[in-house]
Coordinates of N, CA, C and O in Angstrom, one line a residue:
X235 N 0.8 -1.2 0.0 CA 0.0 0.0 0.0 C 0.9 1.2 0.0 O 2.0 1.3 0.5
X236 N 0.4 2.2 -0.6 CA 1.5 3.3 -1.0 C 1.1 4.5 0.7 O 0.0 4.5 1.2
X237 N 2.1 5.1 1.0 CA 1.9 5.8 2.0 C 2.4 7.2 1.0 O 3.4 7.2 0.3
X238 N 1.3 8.4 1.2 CA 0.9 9.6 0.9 C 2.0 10.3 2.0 O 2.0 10.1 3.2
X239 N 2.8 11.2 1.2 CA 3.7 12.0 1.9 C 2.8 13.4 2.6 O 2.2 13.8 1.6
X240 N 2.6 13.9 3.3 CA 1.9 15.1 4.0 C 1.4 15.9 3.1 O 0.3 16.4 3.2
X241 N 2.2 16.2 1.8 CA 1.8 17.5 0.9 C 0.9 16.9 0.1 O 0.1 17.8 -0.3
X242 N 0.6 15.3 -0.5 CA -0.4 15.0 -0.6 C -1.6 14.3 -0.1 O -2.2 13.5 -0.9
X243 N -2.1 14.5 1.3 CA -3.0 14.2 2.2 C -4.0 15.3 1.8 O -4.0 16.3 1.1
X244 N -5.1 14.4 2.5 CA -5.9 15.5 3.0 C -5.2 16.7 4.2 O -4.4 16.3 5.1
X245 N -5.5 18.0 4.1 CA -5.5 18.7 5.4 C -6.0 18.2 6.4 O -7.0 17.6 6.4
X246 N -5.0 18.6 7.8 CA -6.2 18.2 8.8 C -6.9 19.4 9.1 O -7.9 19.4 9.9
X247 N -6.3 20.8 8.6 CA -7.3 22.5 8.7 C -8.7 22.2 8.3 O -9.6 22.9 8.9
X248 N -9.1 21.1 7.4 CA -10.4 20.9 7.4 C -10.9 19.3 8.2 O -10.3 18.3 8.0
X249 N -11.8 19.6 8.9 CA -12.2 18.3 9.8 C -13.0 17.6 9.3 O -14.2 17.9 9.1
X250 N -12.5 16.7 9.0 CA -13.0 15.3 8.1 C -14.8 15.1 8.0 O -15.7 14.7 7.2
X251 N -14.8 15.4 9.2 CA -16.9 15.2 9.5 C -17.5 16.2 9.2 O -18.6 16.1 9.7
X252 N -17.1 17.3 8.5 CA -17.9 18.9 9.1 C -18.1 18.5 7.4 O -17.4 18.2 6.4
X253 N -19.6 18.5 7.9 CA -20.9 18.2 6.4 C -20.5 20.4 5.8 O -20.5 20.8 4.7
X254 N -20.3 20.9 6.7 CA -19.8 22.5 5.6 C -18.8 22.4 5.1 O -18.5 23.1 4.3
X255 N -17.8 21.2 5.7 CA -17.2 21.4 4.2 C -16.6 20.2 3.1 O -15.5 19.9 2.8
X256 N -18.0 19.3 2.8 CA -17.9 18.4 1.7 C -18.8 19.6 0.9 O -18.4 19.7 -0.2
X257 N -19.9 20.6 1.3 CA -20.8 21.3 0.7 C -21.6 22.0 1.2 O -22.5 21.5 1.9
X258 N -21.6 23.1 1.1 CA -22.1 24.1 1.8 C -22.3 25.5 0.9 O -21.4 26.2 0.7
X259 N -23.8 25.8 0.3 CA -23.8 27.3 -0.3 C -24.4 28.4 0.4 O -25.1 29.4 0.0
X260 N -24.0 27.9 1.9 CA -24.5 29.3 2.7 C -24.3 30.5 2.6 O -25.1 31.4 2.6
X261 N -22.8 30.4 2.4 CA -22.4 32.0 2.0 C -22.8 32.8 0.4 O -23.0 34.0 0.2
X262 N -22.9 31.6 -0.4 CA -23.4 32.2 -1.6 C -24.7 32.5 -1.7 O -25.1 33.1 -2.7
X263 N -25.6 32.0 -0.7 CA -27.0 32.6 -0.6 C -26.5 34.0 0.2 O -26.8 35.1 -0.2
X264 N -25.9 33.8 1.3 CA -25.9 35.5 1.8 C -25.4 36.5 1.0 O -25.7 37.7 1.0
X265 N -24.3 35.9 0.1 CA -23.8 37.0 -0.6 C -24.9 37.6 -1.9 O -25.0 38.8 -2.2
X266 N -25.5 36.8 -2.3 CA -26.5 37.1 -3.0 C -27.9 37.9 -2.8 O -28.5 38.5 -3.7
X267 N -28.2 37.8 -1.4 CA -29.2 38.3 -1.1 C -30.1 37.4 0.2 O -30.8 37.8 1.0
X268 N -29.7 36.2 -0.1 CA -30.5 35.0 1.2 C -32.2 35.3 0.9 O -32.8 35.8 1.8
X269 N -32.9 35.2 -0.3 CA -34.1 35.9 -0.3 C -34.8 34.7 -1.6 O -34.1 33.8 -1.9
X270 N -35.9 34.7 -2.1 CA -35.9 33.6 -2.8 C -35.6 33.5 -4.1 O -35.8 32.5 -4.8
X271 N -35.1 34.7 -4.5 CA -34.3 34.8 -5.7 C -33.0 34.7 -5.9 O -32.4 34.8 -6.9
X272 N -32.6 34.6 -4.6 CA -31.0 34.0 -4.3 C -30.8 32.5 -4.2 O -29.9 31.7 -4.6
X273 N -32.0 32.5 -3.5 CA -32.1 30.1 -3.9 C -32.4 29.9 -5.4 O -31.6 29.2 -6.1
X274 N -33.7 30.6 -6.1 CA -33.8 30.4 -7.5 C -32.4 29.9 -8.1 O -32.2 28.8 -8.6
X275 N -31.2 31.4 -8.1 CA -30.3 30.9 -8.5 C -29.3 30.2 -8.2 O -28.5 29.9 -9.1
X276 N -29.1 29.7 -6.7 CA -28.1 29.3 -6.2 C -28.7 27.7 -6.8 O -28.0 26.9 -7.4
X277 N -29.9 27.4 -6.7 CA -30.4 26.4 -7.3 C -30.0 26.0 -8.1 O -29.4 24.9 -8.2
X278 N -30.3 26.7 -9.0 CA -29.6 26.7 -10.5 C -28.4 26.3 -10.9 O -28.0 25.7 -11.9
X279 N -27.8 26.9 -9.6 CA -26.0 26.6 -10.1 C -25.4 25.5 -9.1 O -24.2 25.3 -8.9
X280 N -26.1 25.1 -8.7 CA -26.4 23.6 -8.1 C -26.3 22.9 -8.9 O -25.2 22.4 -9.2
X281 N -27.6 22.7 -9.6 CA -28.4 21.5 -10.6 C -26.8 21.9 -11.2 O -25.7 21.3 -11.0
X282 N -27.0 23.2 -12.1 CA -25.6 23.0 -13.0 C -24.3 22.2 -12.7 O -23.8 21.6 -13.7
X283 N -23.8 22.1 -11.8 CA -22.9 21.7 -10.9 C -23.2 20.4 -11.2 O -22.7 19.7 -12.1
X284 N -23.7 20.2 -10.7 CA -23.8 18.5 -10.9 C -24.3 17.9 -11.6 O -24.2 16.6 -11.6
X285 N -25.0 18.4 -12.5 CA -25.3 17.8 -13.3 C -24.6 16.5 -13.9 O -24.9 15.3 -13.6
X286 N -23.3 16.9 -14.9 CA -22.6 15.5 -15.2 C -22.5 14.7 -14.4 O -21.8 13.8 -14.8
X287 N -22.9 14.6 -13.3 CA -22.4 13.5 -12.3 C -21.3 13.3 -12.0 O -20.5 14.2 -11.6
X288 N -20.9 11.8 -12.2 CA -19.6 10.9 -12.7 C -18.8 11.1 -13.9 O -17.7 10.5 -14.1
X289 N -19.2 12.0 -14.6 CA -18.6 11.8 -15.9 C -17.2 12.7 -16.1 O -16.3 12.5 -16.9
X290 N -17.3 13.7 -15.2 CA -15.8 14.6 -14.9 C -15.0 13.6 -14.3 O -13.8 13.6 -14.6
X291 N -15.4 12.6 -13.7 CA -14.4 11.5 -12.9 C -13.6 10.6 -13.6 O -12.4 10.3 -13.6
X292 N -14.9 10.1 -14.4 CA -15.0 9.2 -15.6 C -13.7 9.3 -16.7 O -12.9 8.6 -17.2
X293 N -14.2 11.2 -16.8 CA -13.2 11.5 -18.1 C -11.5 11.2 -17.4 O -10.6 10.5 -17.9
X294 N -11.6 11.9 -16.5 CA -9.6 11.7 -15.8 C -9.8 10.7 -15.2 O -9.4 11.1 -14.1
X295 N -10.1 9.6 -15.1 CA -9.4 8.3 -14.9 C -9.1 7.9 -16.1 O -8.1 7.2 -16.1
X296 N -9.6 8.0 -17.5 CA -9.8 7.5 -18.6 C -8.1 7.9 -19.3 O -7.1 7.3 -19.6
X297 N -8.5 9.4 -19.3 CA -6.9 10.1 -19.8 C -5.7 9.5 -18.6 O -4.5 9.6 -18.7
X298 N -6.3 9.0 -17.7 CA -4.8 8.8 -17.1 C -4.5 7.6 -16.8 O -3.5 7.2 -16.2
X299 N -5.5 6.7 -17.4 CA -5.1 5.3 -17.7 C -4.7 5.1 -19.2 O -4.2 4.1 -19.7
X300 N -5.0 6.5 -19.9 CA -4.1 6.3 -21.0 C -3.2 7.4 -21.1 O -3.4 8.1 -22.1
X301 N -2.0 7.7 -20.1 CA -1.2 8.6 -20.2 C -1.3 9.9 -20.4 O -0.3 10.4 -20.7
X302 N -2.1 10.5 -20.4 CA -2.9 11.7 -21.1 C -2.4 12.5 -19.8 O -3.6 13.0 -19.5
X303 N -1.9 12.9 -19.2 CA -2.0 13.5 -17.6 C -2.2 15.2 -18.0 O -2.3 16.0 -17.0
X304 N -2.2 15.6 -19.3 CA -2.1 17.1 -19.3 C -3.6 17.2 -18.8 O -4.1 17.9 -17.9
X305 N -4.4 16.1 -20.0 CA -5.8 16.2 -20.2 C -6.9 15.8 -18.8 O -8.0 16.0 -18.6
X306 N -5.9 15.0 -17.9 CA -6.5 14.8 -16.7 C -6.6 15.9 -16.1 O -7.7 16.0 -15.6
X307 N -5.7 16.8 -15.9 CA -5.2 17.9 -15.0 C -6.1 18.9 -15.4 O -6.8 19.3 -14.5
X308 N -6.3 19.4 -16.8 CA -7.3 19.9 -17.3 C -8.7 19.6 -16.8 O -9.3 20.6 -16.5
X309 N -9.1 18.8 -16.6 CA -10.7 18.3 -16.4 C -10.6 18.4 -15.0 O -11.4 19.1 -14.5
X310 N -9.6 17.8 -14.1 CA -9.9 17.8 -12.3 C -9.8 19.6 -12.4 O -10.8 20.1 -11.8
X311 N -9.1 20.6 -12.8 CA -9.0 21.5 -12.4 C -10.6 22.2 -13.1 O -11.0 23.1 -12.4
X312 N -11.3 21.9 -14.2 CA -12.5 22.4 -14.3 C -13.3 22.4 -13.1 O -13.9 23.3 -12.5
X313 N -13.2 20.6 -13.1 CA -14.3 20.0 -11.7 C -14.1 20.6 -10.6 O -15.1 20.5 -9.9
X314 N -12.8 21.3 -9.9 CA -12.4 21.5 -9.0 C -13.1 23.3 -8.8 O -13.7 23.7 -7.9
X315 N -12.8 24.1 -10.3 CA -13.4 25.2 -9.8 C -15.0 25.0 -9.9 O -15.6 25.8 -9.2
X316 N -15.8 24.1 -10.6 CA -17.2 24.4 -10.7 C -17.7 23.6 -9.8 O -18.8 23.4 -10.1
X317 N -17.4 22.9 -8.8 CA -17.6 22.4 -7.4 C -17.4 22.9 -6.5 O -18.1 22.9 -5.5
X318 N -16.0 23.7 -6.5 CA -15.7 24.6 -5.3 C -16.4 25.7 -5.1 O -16.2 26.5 -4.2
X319 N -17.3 25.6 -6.0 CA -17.9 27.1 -5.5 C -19.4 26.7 -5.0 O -20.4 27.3 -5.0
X320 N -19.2 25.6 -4.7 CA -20.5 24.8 -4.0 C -19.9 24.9 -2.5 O -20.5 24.2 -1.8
X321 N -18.7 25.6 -1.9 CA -18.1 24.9 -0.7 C -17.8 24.1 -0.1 O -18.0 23.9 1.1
X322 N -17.0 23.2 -1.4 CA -16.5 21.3 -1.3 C -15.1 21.7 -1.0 O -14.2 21.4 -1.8
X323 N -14.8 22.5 0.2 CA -13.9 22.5 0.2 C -12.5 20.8 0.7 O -11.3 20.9 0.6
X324 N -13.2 19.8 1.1 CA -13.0 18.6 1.3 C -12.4 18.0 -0.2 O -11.5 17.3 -0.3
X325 N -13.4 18.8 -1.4 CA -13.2 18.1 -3.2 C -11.8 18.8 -3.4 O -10.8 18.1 -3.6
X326 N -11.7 20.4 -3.3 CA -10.9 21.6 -3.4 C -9.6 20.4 -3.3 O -9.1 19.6 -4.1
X327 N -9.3 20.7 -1.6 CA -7.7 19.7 -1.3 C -7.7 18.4 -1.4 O -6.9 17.7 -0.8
X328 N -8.8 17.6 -2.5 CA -8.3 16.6 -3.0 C -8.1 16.4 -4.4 O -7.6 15.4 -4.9
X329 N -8.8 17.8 -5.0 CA -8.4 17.8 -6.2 C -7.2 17.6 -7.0 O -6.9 16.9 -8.0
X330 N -6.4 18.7 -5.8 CA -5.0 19.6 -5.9 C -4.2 19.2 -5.5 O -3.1 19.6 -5.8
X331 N -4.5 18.2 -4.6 CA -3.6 16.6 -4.1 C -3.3 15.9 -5.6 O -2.1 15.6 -5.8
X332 N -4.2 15.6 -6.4 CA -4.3 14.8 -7.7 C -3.2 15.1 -8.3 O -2.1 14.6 -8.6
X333 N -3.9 17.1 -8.3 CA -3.3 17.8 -9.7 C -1.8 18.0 -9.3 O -1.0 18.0 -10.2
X334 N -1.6 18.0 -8.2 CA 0.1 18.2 -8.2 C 1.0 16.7 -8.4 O 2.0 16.4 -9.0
X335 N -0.1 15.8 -7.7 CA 1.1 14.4 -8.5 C 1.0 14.4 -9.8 O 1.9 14.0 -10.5
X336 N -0.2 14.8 -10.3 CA -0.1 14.1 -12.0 C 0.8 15.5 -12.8 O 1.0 15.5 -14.0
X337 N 1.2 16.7 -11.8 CA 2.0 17.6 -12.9 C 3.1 17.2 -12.0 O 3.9 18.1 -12.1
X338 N 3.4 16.7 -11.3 CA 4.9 16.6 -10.5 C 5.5 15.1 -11.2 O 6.7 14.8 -11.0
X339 N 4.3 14.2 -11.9 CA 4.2 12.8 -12.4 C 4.9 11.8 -11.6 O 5.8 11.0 -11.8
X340 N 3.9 12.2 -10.4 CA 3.6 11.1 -9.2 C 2.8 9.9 -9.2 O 1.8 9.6 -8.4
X341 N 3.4 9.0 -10.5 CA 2.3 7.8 -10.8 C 1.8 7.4 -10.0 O 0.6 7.4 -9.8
X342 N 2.9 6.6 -8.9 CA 2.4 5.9 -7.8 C 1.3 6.6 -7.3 O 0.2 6.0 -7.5
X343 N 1.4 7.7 -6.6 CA 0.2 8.9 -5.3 C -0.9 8.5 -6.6 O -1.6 7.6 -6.1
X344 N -1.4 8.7 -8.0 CA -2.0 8.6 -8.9 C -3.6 7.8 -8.1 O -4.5 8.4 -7.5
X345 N -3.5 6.9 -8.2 CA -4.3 5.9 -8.0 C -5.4 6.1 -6.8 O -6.6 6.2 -6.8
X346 N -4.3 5.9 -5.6 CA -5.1 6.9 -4.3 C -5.5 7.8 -4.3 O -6.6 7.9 -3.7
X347 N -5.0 8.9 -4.7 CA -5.5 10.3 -4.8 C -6.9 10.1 -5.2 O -7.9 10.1 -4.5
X348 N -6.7 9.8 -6.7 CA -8.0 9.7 -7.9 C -9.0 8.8 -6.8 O -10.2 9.2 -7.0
X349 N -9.0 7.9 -5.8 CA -9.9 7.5 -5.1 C -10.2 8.3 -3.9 O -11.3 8.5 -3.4
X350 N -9.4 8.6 -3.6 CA -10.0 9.8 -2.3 C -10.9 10.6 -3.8 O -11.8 9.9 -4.3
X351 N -10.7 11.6 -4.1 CA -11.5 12.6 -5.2 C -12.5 12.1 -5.5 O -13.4 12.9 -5.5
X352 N -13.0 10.4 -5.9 CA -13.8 9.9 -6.7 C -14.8 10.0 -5.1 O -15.7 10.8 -5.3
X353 N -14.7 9.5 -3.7 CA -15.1 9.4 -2.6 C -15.9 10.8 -2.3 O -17.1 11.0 -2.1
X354 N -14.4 11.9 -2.3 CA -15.2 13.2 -1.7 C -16.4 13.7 -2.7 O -17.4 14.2 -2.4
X355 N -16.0 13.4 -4.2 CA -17.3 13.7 -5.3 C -18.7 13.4 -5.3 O -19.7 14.0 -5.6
X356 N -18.6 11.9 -4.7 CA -19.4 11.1 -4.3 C -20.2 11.8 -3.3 O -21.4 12.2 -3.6
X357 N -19.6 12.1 -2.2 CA -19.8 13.3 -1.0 C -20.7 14.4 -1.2 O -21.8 14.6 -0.8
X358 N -19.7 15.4 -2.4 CA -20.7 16.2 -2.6 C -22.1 16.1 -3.5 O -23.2 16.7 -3.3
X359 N -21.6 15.1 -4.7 CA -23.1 14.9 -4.7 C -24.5 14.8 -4.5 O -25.4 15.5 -5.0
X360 N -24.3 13.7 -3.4 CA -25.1 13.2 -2.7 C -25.6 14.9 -1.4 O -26.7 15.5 -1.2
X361 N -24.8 15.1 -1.1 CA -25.4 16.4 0.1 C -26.0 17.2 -1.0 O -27.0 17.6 -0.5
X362 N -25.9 17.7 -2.6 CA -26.0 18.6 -3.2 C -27.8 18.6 -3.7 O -28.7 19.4 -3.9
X363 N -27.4 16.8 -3.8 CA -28.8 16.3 -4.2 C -29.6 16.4 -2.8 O -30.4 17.3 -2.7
X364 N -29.4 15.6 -1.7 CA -30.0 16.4 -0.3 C -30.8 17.8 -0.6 O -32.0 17.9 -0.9
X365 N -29.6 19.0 -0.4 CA -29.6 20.3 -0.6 C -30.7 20.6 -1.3 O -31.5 21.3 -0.7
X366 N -30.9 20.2 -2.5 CA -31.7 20.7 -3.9 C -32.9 20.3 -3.5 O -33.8 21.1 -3.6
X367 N -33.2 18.7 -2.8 CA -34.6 18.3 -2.2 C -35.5 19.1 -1.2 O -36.7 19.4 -1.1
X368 N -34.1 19.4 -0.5 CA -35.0 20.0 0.8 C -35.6 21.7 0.5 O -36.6 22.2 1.0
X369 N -34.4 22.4 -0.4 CA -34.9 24.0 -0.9 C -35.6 24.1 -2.5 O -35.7 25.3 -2.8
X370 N -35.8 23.7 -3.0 CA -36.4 23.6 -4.4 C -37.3 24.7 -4.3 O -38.2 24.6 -3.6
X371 N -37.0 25.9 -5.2 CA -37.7 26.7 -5.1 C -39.1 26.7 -5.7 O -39.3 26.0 -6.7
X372 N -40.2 27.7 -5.1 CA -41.1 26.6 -5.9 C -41.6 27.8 -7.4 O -41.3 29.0 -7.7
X373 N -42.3 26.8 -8.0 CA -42.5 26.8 -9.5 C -41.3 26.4 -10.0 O -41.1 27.0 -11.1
X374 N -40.2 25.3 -9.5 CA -39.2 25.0 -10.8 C -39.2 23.4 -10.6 O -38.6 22.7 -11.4

């Protein structure tokens, strides 16, 4: 089993259980207005968010089971800003865990990383789909 040197860990600055930060758009409702046209849109850019699911995952394991690491790095760092602004910050430092082995070409860290990321995605997900159930603004 491969042991993860410190710079590619999770942080322990974020505590592994705190549901604010696999996902959390508190602050982007307040900054917006917190009113029901600030859920309309925060809504919105929810659903958008996740929409592809799996398939940002999908795509960089695919490029980097075929050596592709520019094209992996490319896509985690998409996924990474259009989730982070869901406050995944849990997805954030495991993105950037990925992205520094696969530009430092840290094959071995490769594998683990990409499973932690696939786990915390998983994470946000699931809370995002929660999230969207319980505030669904109405008429949409």
């Amino acid at each position: 089993m491969t042991t993860l040197s410190p710079e590619y860990r999770m942080t322990d600055a974020i505590p592994s259980n705190s549901a604010e930060s696999i996902f959390s758009v508190d602050m982007l409702l307040k900054y917006m207005g917190n009113d029901d046209k600030a859920l309309a849109v925060v809504s919105k850019i929810v659903r958008d968010a996740v929409a592809p699911r799996m398939a940002p995952i999908e795509l960089a394991a695919t490029a980097l089971r075929e050596q592709r690491l520019a094209d992996a790095g490319k896509i985690l760092h998409t996924l990474r800003g259009s989730i982070g602004t869901l406050g995944a910050k849990r997805l954030v430092t495991a993105s950037l865990s990925l992205e520094k082995a696969i530009a430092e070409q840290h094959t071995e860290l490769i594998p683990p990383l990409l499973t932690t990321l696939e786990s915390e995605y998983q994470l946000v997900l699931r809370n995002a789909d929660d999230w969207l159930q319980r505030n669904m603004p109405q008429g949409v």
